[in-house]
Coordinates of C-alpha atoms and ligand atoms in Angstrom, one line a residue:
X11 CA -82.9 295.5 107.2
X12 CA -80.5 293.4 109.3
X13 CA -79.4 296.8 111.3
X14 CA -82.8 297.5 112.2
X15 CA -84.1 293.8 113.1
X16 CA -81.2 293.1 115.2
X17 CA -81.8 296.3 117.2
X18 CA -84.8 295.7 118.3
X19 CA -83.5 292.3 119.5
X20 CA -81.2 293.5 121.7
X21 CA -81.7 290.6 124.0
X22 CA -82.5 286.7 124.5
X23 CA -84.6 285.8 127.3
X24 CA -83.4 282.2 128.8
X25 CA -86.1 280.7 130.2
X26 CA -84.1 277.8 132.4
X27 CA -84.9 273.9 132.5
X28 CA -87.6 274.6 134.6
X29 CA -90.2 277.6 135.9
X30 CA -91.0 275.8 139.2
X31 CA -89.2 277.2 142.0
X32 CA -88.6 273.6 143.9
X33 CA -87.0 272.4 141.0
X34 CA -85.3 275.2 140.5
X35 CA -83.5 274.8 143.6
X36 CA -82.9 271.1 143.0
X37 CA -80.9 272.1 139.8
X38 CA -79.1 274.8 141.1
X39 CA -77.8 272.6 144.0
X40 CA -77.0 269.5 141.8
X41 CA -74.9 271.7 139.3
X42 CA -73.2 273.6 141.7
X43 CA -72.2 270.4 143.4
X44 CA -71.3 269.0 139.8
X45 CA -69.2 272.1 139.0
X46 CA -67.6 272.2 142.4
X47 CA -66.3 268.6 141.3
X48 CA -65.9 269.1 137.6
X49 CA -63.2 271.9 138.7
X50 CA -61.6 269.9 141.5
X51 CA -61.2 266.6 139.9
X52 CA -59.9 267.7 136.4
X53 CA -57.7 270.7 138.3
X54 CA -55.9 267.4 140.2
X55 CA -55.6 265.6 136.7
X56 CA -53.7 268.7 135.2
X57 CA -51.7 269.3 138.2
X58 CA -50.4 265.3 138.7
X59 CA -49.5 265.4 135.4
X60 CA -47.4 268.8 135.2
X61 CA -45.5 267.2 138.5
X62 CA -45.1 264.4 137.9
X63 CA -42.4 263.0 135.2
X64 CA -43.7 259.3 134.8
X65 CA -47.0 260.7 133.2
X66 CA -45.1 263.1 130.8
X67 CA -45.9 261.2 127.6
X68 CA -48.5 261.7 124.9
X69 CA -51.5 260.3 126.2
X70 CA -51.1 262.3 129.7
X71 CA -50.9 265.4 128.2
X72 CA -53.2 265.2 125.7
X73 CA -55.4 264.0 128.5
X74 CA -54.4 266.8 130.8
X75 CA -55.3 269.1 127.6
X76 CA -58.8 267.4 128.0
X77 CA -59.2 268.2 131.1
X78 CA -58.6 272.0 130.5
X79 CA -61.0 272.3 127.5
X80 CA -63.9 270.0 130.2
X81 CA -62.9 273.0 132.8
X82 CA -63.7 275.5 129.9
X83 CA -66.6 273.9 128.8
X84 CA -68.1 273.1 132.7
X85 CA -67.7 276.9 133.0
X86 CA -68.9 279.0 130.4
X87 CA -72.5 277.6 130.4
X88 CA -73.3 276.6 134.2
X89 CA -71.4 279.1 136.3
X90 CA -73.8 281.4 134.4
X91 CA -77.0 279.5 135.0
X92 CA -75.8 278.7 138.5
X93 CA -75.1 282.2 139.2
X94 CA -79.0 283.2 137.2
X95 CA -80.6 281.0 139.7
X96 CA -78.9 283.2 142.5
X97 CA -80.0 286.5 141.5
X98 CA -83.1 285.7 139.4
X99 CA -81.7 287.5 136.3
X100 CA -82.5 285.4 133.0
X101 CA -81.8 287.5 130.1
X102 CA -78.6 287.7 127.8
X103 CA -77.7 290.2 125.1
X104 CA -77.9 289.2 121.6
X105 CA -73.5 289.4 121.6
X106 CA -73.9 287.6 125.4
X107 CA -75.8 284.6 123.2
X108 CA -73.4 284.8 120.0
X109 CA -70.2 284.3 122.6
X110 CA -71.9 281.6 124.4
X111 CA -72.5 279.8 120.7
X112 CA -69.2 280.4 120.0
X113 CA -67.5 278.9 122.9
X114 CA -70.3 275.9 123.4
X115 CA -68.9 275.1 119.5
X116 CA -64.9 276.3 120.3
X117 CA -65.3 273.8 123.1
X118 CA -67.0 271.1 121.9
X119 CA -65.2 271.2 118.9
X120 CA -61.9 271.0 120.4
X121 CA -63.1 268.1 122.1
X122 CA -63.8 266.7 119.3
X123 CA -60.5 266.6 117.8
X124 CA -58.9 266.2 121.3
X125 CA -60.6 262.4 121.5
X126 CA -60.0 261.7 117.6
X127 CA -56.0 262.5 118.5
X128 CA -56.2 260.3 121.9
X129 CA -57.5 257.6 119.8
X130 CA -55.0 258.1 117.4
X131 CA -52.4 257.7 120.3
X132 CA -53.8 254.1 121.5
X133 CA -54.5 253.2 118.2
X134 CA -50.5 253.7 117.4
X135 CA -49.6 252.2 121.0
X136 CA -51.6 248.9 121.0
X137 CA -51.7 248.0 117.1
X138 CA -48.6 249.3 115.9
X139 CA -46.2 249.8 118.9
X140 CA -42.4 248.8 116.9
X141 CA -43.8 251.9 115.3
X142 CA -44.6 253.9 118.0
X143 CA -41.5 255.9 118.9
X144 CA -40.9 257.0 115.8
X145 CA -44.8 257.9 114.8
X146 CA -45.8 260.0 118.3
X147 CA -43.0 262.4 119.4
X148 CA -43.2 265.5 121.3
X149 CA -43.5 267.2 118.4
X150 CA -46.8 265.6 117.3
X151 CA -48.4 265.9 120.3
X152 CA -47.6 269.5 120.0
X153 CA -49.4 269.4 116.3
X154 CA -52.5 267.4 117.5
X155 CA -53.1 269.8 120.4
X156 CA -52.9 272.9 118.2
X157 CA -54.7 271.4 115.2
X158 CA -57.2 270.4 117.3
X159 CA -58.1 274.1 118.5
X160 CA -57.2 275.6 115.2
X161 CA -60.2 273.1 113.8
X162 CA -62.3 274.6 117.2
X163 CA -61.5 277.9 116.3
X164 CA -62.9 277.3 112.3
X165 CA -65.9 275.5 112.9
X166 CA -67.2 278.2 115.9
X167 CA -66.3 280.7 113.7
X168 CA -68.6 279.8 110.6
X169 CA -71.7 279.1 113.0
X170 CA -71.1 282.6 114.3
X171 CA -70.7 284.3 110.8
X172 CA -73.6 282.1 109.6
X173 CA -75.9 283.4 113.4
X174 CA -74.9 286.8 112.7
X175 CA -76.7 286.4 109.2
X176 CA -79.8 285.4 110.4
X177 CA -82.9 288.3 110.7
X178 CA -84.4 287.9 114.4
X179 CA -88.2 289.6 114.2
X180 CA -89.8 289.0 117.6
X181 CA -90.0 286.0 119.7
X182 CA -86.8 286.0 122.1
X183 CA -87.5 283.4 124.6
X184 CA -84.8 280.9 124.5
X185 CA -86.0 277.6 126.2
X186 CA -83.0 276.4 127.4
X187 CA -80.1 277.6 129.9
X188 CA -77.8 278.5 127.5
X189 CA -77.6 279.4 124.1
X190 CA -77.0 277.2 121.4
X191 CA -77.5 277.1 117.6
X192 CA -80.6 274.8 117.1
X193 CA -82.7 276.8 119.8
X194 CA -81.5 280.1 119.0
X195 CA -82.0 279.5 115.5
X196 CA -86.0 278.7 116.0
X197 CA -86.7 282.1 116.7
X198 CA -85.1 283.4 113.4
X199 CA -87.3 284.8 111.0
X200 CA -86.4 282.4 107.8
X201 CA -87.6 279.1 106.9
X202 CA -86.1 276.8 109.1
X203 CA -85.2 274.2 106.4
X204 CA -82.1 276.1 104.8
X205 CA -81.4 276.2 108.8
X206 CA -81.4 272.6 109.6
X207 CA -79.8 271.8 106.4
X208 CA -76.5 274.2 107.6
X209 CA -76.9 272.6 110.8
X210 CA -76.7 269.2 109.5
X211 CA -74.1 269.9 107.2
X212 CA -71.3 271.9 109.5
X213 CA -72.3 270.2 112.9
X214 CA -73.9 267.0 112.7
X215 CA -72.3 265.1 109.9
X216 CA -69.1 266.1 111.0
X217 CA -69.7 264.7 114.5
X218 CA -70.9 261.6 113.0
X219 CA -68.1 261.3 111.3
X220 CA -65.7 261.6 113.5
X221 CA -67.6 259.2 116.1
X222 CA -67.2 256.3 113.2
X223 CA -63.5 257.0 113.1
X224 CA -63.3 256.8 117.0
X225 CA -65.6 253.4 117.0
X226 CA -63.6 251.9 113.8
X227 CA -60.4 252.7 115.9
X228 CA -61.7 251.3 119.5
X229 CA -63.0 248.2 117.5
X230 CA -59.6 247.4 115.9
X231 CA -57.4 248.3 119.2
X232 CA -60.0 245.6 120.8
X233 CA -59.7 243.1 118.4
X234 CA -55.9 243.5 118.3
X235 CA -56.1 243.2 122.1
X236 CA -57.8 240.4 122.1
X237 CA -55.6 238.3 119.6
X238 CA -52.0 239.0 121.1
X239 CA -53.3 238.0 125.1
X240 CA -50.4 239.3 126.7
X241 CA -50.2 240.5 130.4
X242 CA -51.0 244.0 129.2
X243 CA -54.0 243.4 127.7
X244 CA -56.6 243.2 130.1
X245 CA -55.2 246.9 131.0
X246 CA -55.5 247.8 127.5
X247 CA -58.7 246.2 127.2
X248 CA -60.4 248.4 130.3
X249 CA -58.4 251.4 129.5
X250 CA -59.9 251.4 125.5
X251 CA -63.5 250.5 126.8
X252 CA -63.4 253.4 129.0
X253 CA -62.4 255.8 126.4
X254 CA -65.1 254.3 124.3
X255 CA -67.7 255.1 127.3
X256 CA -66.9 258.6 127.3
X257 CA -66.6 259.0 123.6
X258 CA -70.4 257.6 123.3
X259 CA -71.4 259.5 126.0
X260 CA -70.4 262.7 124.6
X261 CA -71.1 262.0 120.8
X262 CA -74.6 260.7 121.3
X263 CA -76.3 263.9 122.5
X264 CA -74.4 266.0 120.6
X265 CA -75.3 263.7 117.0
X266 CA -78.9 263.5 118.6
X267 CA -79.4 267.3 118.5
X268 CA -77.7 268.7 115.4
X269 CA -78.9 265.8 113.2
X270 CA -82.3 266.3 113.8
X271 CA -81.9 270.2 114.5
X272 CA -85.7 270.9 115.3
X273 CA -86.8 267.9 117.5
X274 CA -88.7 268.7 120.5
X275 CA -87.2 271.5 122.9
X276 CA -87.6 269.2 125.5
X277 CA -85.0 266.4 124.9
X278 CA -82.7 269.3 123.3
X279 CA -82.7 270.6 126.6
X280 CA -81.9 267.3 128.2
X281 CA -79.4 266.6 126.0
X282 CA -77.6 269.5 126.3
X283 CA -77.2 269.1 130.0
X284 CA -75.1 265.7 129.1
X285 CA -72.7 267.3 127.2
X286 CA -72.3 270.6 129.0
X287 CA -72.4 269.2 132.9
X288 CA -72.5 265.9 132.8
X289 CA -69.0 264.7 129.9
X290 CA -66.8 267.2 131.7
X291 CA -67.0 265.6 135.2
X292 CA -67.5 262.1 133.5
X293 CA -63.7 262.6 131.3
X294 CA -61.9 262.5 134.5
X295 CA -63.5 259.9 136.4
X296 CA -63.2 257.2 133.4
X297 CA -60.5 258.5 131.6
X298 CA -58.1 258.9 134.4
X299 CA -59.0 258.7 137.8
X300 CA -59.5 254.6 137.1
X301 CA -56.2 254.3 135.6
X302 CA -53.2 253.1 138.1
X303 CA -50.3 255.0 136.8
X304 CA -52.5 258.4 137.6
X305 CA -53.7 257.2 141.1
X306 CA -50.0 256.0 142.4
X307 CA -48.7 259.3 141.1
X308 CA -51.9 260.9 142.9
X309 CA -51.0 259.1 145.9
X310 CA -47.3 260.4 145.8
X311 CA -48.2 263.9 145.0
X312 CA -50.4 263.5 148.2
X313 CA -47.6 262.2 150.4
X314 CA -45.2 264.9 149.1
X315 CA -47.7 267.9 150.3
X316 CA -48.5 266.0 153.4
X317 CA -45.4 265.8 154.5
X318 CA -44.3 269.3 153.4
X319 CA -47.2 270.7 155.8
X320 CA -45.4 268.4 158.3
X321 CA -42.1 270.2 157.7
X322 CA -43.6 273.9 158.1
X323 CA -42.9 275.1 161.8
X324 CA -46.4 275.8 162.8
Ligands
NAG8 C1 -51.1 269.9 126.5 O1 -50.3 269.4 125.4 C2 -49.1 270.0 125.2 C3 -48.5 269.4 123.9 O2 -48.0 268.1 124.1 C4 -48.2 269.8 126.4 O3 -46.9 270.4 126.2 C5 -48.9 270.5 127.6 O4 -48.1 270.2 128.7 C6 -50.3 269.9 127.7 N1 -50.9 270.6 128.8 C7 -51.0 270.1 130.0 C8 -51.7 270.9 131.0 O5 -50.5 269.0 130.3

């Protein structure tokens, strides 16, 4: 029965954020603009760090690693809608919409476990830092980074086997730009409880979760801050409440929609454009392009190919 229902949906329609052509062009200019950004700013992050040697220590790289899975993220879902607005073309194949659920979750997910580690990091750094050489070597920032796409990998994998379950009948509109579970999963022919109730359990409680081990974390390194009011703790005071921005930023949508799975399409859709467009360009401005070890080594790395270009014959 499967066979034959998923054969005859061969295809999702994706209707967009909006039908009106005005707006259309609005969004399609905005997110190219935003993409354009999200590639170039993060792309700079990853390439000061791999140059230069005062940033090569935990929090850089898992922070460069960030920046990769943003550029990941940025580009699965928009180049595709960016590139839909272009030629007018709006459907996706059924396999099109299962890869697109998988990386959203892949990506997200990573993410997840990518901002649980760098708390981890600062949480070692500021409240236990006698400890901290011995705690985070090279070694364990080798561990976080691959746990934290091995845990991707698991939890996009068992929404795809769980998708791949699910009878499709008839209605194939998908009102968003991209596929994700809690839309794609409305126009399944089963009761949508059993539905919500998977989505709560494998998506949303796990994200809430995890964002009350990044808040408990932030809280104590800003309490510990506090107390010991050394020189570096204003620095450690901005640096944690920007990490905190980001991780709220991101969390909240993504708690929003797969805790209460079947709310309206409309803030869904919203919601979705925060953390598909709006966390990967927002990761590099607060996380790193604020901080003053990355901008002098920016500012070196600039010098350096400035005056390479000087020392070309032209
Ligand atoms: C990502 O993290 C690993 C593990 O620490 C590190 O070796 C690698 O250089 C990082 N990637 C980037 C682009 O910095």
């Amino acid at each position: 029965m499967d066979v034959a229902n998923k054969s005859t949906m061969s295809e999702f329609v994706l209707l967009g954020l909006s039908n009106s052509w005005e707006l259309q062009m609005f969004f399609f200019m905005v997110f190219s603009l935003l993409y354009v950004a999200t590639m170039v700013g993060n792309s700079l992050i990853v390439i000061t760090v791999i140059v230069d040697p005062h940033l090569h220590s935990t929090m850089y790289f898992l922070l460069a690693n960030l920046s990769i899975i943003d550029m990941s993220l940025a580009s699965f879902a928009t180049s595709k809608m960016i590139t839909d607005y272009l030629t007018g073309h709006k459907t996706i194949s059924f396999d099109g919409c299962l890869t697109q659920i998988f990386f959203l979750h892949l990506f997200t997910g990573t993410e997840i476990i990518l901002l649980m580690a760098i708390s981890f990091d600062r949480y070692i750094a500021i409240c236990k830092p006698l400890r901290y050489a011995s705690v985070i070597s090279p070694q364990v920032c080798v561990a976080l980074v691959v746990a934290s796409w091995i845990v991707g990998i698991m939890h996009s994998m068992s929404q795809v086997i769980f998708a791949l379950t699910l009878p499709f009948c008839g209605p194939n509109k998908v009102d968003s730009f991209f596929c994700d579970l809690p839309v794609v999963f409305q126009l399944a022919c089963v009761d949508t409880y059993v539905l919500s109730l998977f989505m709560i359990s494998t998506s949303g409680i796990i994200a809430l979760s995890c964002f009350i081990v990044l808040l408990n974390s932030y809280v104590i390194v800003l309490v510990t801050v506090k107390h010991h009011s050394s020189r570096g703790s204003s620095k450690a005071l901005s640096t944690c409440t920007a990490h905190f921005i980001v991780v709220f930023l991101f969390f909240g949508p993504c708690i929003f929609i797969y805790m209460w799975p079947l709310s309206s399409f409309l803030t869904d859709k919203i919601l979705s454009v925060f953390y598909t467009i709006f966390t990967p360009i927002l990761n590099p401005v607060i996380y790193t392009l604020r901080n003053q070890e990355v901008k002098i080594a920016m500012r070196k790395l600039k010098n350096r190919f400035l005056n390479f270009n000087k020392a070309m014959p032209s």
